[in-house]
Tab-separated table of C-alpha atoms and ligand atoms in Angstrom:
chain	number	residue	atom	x	y	z
A	19	MET	CA	-54.419	-57.283	186.195
A	20	ALA	CA	-52.945	-59.510	183.634
A	21	VAL	CA	-53.020	-58.834	179.938
A	22	THR	CA	-54.076	-61.416	177.565
A	23	GLN	CA	-54.718	-61.741	173.967
A	24	THR	CA	-58.355	-61.310	173.041
A	25	PRO	CA	-59.830	-64.330	171.720
A	26	GLU	CA	-61.373	-62.533	168.392
A	27	ALA	CA	-58.302	-62.572	165.842
A	28	THR	CA	-58.194	-59.034	165.899
A	29	GLY	CA	-54.281	-58.791	166.643
A	30	GLY	CA	-55.427	-56.859	169.705
A	31	VAL	CA	-54.788	-57.325	173.386
A	32	ASP	CA	-57.495	-56.851	176.544
A	33	TYR	CA	-56.336	-54.432	179.138
A	34	GLY	CA	-59.434	-55.468	181.150
A	35	VAL	CA	-61.390	-52.547	180.927
A	36	ASN	CA	-64.701	-52.985	179.636
A	37	HIS	CA	-66.596	-49.371	179.753
A	38	VAL	CA	-64.569	-46.568	179.250
A	39	ALA	CA	-65.994	-42.750	179.440
A	40	ILE	CA	-64.245	-40.028	177.941
A	41	ILE	CA	-64.901	-36.224	178.981
A	42	MET	CA	-63.836	-34.918	175.443
A	43	ASP	CA	-62.177	-31.662	176.645
A	44	GLY	CA	-59.968	-28.854	175.275
A	45	ASN	CA	-61.373	-28.079	171.407
A	46	GLY	CA	-61.705	-24.431	172.300
A	47	ARG	CA	-58.178	-24.118	173.613
A	48	TRP	CA	-56.642	-26.137	170.359
A	49	ALA	CA	-58.072	-24.045	167.934
A	50	LYS	CA	-57.357	-20.761	169.950
A	51	ASN	CA	-53.643	-21.899	170.090
A	52	ARG	CA	-54.016	-21.417	166.634
A	53	GLY	CA	-55.410	-18.460	166.275
A	54	TRP	CA	-58.739	-19.829	164.795
A	55	PRO	CA	-62.272	-20.063	165.924
A	56	ARG	CA	-63.639	-22.744	168.252
A	57	LEU	CA	-65.785	-24.550	166.009
A	58	VAL	CA	-62.502	-25.614	163.863
A	59	GLY	CA	-61.632	-27.096	167.617
A	60	HIS	CA	-65.595	-28.464	167.555
A	61	ARG	CA	-64.704	-30.005	163.917
A	62	ARG	CA	-61.596	-31.342	164.638
A	63	GLY	CA	-62.212	-33.145	168.025
A	64	ALA	CA	-65.497	-35.043	166.042
A	65	GLU	CA	-62.771	-36.261	163.594
A	66	ARG	CA	-61.129	-37.771	166.659
A	67	VAL	CA	-63.862	-39.539	167.707
A	68	LYS	CA	-63.982	-41.744	164.753
A	69	GLU	CA	-60.447	-42.795	165.471
A	70	ILE	CA	-61.252	-43.285	168.981
A	71	VAL	CA	-64.201	-45.414	168.107
A	72	ARG	CA	-62.139	-47.575	165.788
A	73	ALA	CA	-59.895	-48.366	167.906
A	74	CYS	CA	-62.036	-49.462	171.098
A	75	PRO	CA	-62.263	-53.544	169.677
A	76	GLU	CA	-58.990	-53.852	169.082
A	77	LEU	CA	-58.162	-52.704	172.619
A	78	GLY	CA	-60.645	-55.139	174.183
A	79	ILE	CA	-63.297	-52.290	175.339
A	80	ARG	CA	-66.808	-52.991	174.638
A	81	TRP	CA	-67.993	-50.349	176.102
A	82	LEU	CA	-67.462	-46.452	174.889
A	83	THR	CA	-69.138	-43.436	176.151
A	84	VAL	CA	-68.242	-39.780	175.515
A	85	TYR	CA	-69.201	-36.177	176.792
A	86	ALA	CA	-70.052	-34.356	173.501
A	87	PHE	CA	-72.820	-31.369	175.145
A	88	SER	CA	-73.602	-31.080	178.811
A	89	THR	CA	-76.594	-29.715	180.649
A	90	GLU	CA	-74.544	-26.469	180.904
A	91	ASN	CA	-72.883	-26.057	177.723
A	92	TRP	CA	-76.043	-23.792	176.504
A	93	LYS	CA	-74.545	-21.084	178.849
A	94	ARG	CA	-72.176	-20.845	175.509
A	95	SER	CA	-73.023	-18.640	172.532
A	96	THR	CA	-75.420	-18.616	170.342
A	97	GLU	CA	-72.978	-19.037	167.551
A	98	GLU	CA	-71.079	-21.982	169.431
A	99	VAL	CA	-74.359	-23.832	170.563
A	100	LEU	CA	-75.458	-23.682	167.214
A	101	GLY	CA	-72.593	-24.893	165.556
A	102	LEU	CA	-71.769	-27.894	167.985
A	103	MET	CA	-75.389	-29.150	167.056
A	104	GLY	CA	-74.878	-28.605	163.359
A	105	ILE	CA	-71.231	-30.775	163.832
A	106	PHE	CA	-73.186	-32.887	165.505
A	107	ALA	CA	-75.879	-33.792	163.556
A	108	ARG	CA	-73.666	-33.932	160.380
A	109	TYR	CA	-71.116	-36.459	162.182
A	110	ILE	CA	-73.691	-38.738	163.080
A	111	GLU	CA	-75.698	-38.807	159.999
A	112	LYS	CA	-72.227	-39.049	158.051
A	113	GLU	CA	-71.009	-41.653	159.993
A	114	ALA	CA	-73.547	-43.837	161.598
A	115	ASP	CA	-73.732	-46.471	158.608
A	116	GLY	CA	-69.713	-46.479	158.545
A	117	MET	CA	-69.813	-47.385	162.225
A	118	SER	CA	-72.858	-49.992	161.788
A	119	ALA	CA	-71.029	-51.775	159.329
A	120	GLU	CA	-67.771	-52.094	161.538
A	121	GLY	CA	-70.235	-53.682	164.333
A	122	VAL	CA	-71.155	-50.239	166.866
A	123	ARG	CA	-73.802	-49.721	168.460
A	124	LEU	CA	-75.347	-45.911	168.724
A	125	ARG	CA	-77.158	-44.677	171.625
A	126	PHE	CA	-77.559	-41.602	172.961
A	127	ILE	CA	-78.062	-40.196	176.672
A	128	GLY	CA	-78.951	-36.918	178.106
A	129	ALA	CA	-82.354	-35.259	178.208
A	130	ARG	CA	-83.728	-34.814	174.143
A	131	GLU	CA	-86.722	-32.910	174.632
A	132	ARG	CA	-84.693	-29.612	174.361
A	133	LEU	CA	-83.162	-30.859	170.880
A	134	ASP	CA	-84.013	-29.827	167.663
A	135	PRO	CA	-87.164	-32.626	166.587
A	136	ARG	CA	-85.285	-33.357	163.856
A	137	LEU	CA	-82.410	-34.006	165.234
A	138	GLN	CA	-83.694	-36.074	168.133
A	139	ALA	CA	-85.417	-37.795	164.885
A	140	LEU	CA	-82.154	-38.548	163.640
A	141	MET	CA	-81.212	-39.696	166.491
A	142	ALA	CA	-83.877	-42.358	167.625
A	143	GLY	CA	-83.340	-43.697	163.668
A	144	ILE	CA	-80.197	-44.545	164.581
A	145	GLU	CA	-80.451	-45.945	167.311
A	146	GLU	CA	-82.810	-48.408	165.746
A	147	ARG	CA	-80.841	-49.084	162.791
A	148	THR	CA	-77.788	-50.076	165.102
A	149	ALA	CA	-79.860	-51.882	167.958
A	150	PRO	CA	-78.607	-55.475	166.610
A	151	ASN	CA	-74.901	-54.548	166.325
A	152	THR	CA	-72.765	-55.980	169.577
A	153	ARG	CA	-68.799	-55.663	168.259
A	154	LEU	CA	-68.572	-51.838	170.109
A	155	ASN	CA	-71.961	-50.292	172.105
A	156	PHE	CA	-70.701	-46.581	171.653
A	157	ASN	CA	-73.135	-43.921	173.967
A	158	VAL	CA	-72.958	-40.668	172.902
A	159	ALA	CA	-73.792	-37.711	175.985
A	160	ILE	CA	-75.491	-35.062	174.506
A	161	ASN	CA	-77.424	-32.552	176.367
A	162	TYR	CA	-76.243	-34.346	179.608
A	163	GLY	CA	-75.818	-33.643	183.228
A	164	GLY	CA	-75.470	-36.100	185.819
A	165	ARG	CA	-77.731	-34.447	188.442
A	166	ASP	CA	-79.860	-33.435	186.085
A	167	GLU	CA	-79.974	-37.236	185.059
A	168	LEU	CA	-80.824	-38.334	188.816
A	169	ARG	CA	-83.316	-35.723	188.980
A	170	ARG	CA	-85.451	-37.461	186.348
A	171	ALA	CA	-84.322	-40.926	187.748
A	172	PHE	CA	-85.966	-39.831	190.991
A	173	ALA	CA	-89.056	-38.200	189.744
A	174	ARG	CA	-89.593	-41.468	187.444
A	175	CYS	CA	-89.345	-43.531	191.499
A	176	ALA	CA	-92.001	-40.964	192.947
A	177	ARG	CA	-94.532	-41.502	189.904
A	178	ASP	CA	-94.112	-45.053	190.206
A	179	VAL	CA	-94.431	-45.367	194.324
A	180	ALA	CA	-97.485	-42.664	193.487
A	181	GLU	CA	-99.477	-44.714	191.058
A	182	GLY	CA	-98.379	-48.397	193.077
A	183	ARG	CA	-96.181	-49.709	190.744
A	184	LEU	CA	-93.206	-49.525	192.869
A	185	ASP	CA	-93.045	-50.128	196.781
A	186	PRO	CA	-91.404	-47.498	198.399
A	187	GLU	CA	-88.966	-50.168	200.272
A	188	ALA	CA	-88.205	-50.916	197.108
A	189	VAL	CA	-86.340	-47.690	195.931
A	190	ASN	CA	-82.504	-49.324	196.081
A	191	ASP	CA	-79.402	-48.836	193.985
A	192	ALA	CA	-81.259	-51.251	191.153
A	193	ALA	CA	-84.600	-49.633	190.959
A	194	ILE	CA	-82.420	-46.016	190.784
A	195	SER	CA	-79.958	-47.690	188.037
A	196	ALA	CA	-82.980	-48.850	186.053
A	197	ARG	CA	-84.584	-45.356	185.942
A	198	LEU	CA	-81.465	-43.592	184.518
A	199	ASP	CA	-80.365	-43.163	180.605
A	200	THR	CA	-78.127	-46.114	181.241
A	201	ALA	CA	-80.190	-48.490	182.285
A	202	GLY	CA	-79.203	-51.755	181.436
A	203	MET	CA	-75.386	-50.836	180.801
A	204	PRO	CA	-72.500	-51.410	182.780
A	205	ASP	CA	-70.500	-48.938	185.104
A	206	PRO	CA	-67.475	-47.109	183.448
A	207	ASP	CA	-64.368	-48.676	184.586
A	208	LEU	CA	-62.603	-45.971	183.321
A	209	VAL	CA	-62.877	-42.109	183.022
A	210	ILE	CA	-60.564	-40.082	180.908
A	211	ARG	CA	-60.717	-36.384	180.980
A	212	THR	CA	-58.397	-34.796	178.142
A	213	SER	CA	-56.544	-31.029	178.383
A	214	GLY	CA	-55.338	-30.971	181.662
A	215	GLU	CA	-58.671	-29.972	183.916
A	216	THR	CA	-59.143	-32.364	186.580
A	217	ARG	CA	-62.776	-32.048	187.435
A	218	THR	CA	-65.969	-34.305	186.425
A	219	SER	CA	-68.246	-31.315	185.701
A	220	ASN	CA	-71.313	-33.620	186.219
A	221	PHE	CA	-70.899	-37.076	183.970
A	222	LEU	CA	-72.046	-39.832	185.325
A	223	PRO	CA	-71.733	-39.521	189.233
A	224	TRP	CA	-73.847	-42.206	189.876
A	225	GLN	CA	-72.663	-44.783	187.185
A	226	ALA	CA	-68.690	-43.874	187.809
A	227	ALA	CA	-69.148	-43.976	191.817
A	228	TYR	CA	-66.224	-46.172	191.717
A	229	ALA	CA	-64.663	-45.778	188.531
A	230	GLU	CA	-60.793	-45.256	187.845
A	231	TYR	CA	-59.684	-41.853	186.860
A	232	GLU	CA	-57.044	-40.296	184.432
A	233	PHE	CA	-56.268	-36.831	183.546
A	234	SER	CA	-54.744	-36.392	180.238
A	235	PRO	CA	-53.338	-33.216	179.394
A	236	THR	CA	-53.493	-33.462	175.539
A	237	LEU	CA	-55.879	-31.241	174.422
A	238	TRP	CA	-58.811	-33.486	172.688
A	239	PRO	CA	-58.442	-32.988	169.092
A	240	ASP	CA	-54.896	-34.096	169.608
A	241	PHE	CA	-55.607	-37.406	171.265
A	242	THR	CA	-54.966	-40.727	170.080
A	243	PRO	CA	-55.647	-44.495	170.241
A	244	GLU	CA	-52.045	-44.371	170.857
A	245	GLU	CA	-52.471	-42.641	174.023
A	246	LEU	CA	-55.280	-44.067	175.245
A	247	GLY	CA	-53.725	-47.588	174.379
A	248	ARG	CA	-51.099	-46.036	176.764
A	249	ILE	CA	-53.538	-45.313	179.613
A	250	LEU	CA	-55.281	-48.774	179.457
A	251	ALA	CA	-51.859	-50.316	179.723
A	252	ASN	CA	-51.608	-48.235	182.656
A	253	PHE	CA	-54.937	-49.096	184.402
A	254	GLY	CA	-54.119	-53.342	183.899
A	255	CYS	CA	-51.518	-52.156	187.096
A	256	ARG	CA	-53.892	-50.033	189.291
A	257	GLU	CA	-55.456	-52.326	192.446
A	258	ARG	CA	-59.215	-51.609	192.610
A	259	ARG	CA	-60.180	-52.710	195.837
A	260	PHE	CA	-63.981	-51.485	196.063
A	261	GLY	CA	-63.837	-51.045	199.631
A	262	GLY	CA	-62.557	-54.257	200.538
A	263	ALA	CA	-59.381	-54.486	202.356
A	264	LYS	CA	-56.273	-55.212	200.726
A	265	PRO	CA	-55.875	-58.993	201.151
B	994	IPE	C1	-65.080	-29.728	174.678
B	994	IPE	O1	-64.235	-28.809	174.467
B	994	IPE	C2	-66.150	-29.496	173.992
B	994	IPE	C3	-67.213	-29.388	173.917
B	994	IPE	C4	-67.485	-28.830	176.210
B	994	IPE	C5	-68.583	-29.362	173.832
B	994	IPE	P1	-64.408	-27.020	174.914
B	994	IPE	O2	-65.167	-26.315	174.071
B	994	IPE	O3	-64.789	-26.802	176.524
B	994	IPE	O4	-63.031	-26.404	174.904
B	994	IPE	P2	-62.036	-25.885	175.837
B	994	IPE	O5	-62.692	-26.368	177.315
B	994	IPE	O6	-62.835	-23.999	175.863
B	994	IPE	O7	-60.543	-25.967	175.485
B	995	IPE	C1	-67.133	-30.737	179.730
B	995	IPE	O1	-66.815	-30.106	179.656
B	995	IPE	C2	-68.571	-31.238	178.810
B	995	IPE	C3	-67.962	-31.968	178.127
B	995	IPE	C4	-66.892	-32.227	177.612
B	995	IPE	C5	-68.972	-32.087	176.321
B	995	IPE	P1	-66.645	-28.231	179.743
B	995	IPE	O2	-65.362	-27.572	179.403
B	995	IPE	O3	-67.807	-28.091	179.465
B	995	IPE	O4	-67.123	-28.449	181.395
B	995	IPE	P2	-66.123	-26.845	182.448
B	995	IPE	O5	-67.009	-26.235	182.047
B	995	IPE	O6	-64.606	-26.949	182.077
B	995	IPE	O7	-66.145	-27.713	183.606
B	996	MG	MG1	-63.817	-27.469	178.383
């Protein structure tokens, strides 16, 4: 894919990647390597998010989705779960207005009902305030699990069929996509996982069906906009066939 200068006078480049999704992994190991508590790694990881968000528009990325907390992460100690929720709440509260001033629209995907009601209210307020922004669409996956999201979408389809709003014959890809948390959003082109693990851990199974994957050995708190730029430059050399034959 050709690398072209963006029309915006950002001084940036466009690698042809519209939507990047990131599994931010390795915070615990980063802290452990230094003999520090895991939560220190999570705090450092949160700081990294800000830098990546800021770098995205200049790299031609219009959509960024990050995996912050999975439906499986409740299995961790109460101390870690509460600590993560606290970091998340403080982080979005502190950063939302600054991001909004830079044209970032913030949205959250995942099942919200299990989250603290005050956190849910904070999230809803930020989504409303940043809704007019268009420079970067930034989604944070919190209490997100791909199977849980699909289960909820299938239940909605079943309800709509039972109540006569949906013909069973009309349950196609579009009908399912429209009932996911990501309804109306483009699918990710590229999914990056840090920390050397090569699994997807229940992240966007439907949406990333045709995404390219990149597995980086870097632990998330060490991941930089420069590394993201290198990954994107490499992505430009990939040939995406979507099931078609090589011409
Ligand atoms: C990723 O880092 C953050 C979350 C899953 C919340 P980890 O906490 O999984 O870090 P490792 O994998 O233990 O190093
Ligand atoms: C995936 O990382 C979830 C997030 C990054 C939020 P995990 O560390 O929880 O995944 P596993 O347990 O290694 O599969
Ligand atoms: Mg991990």
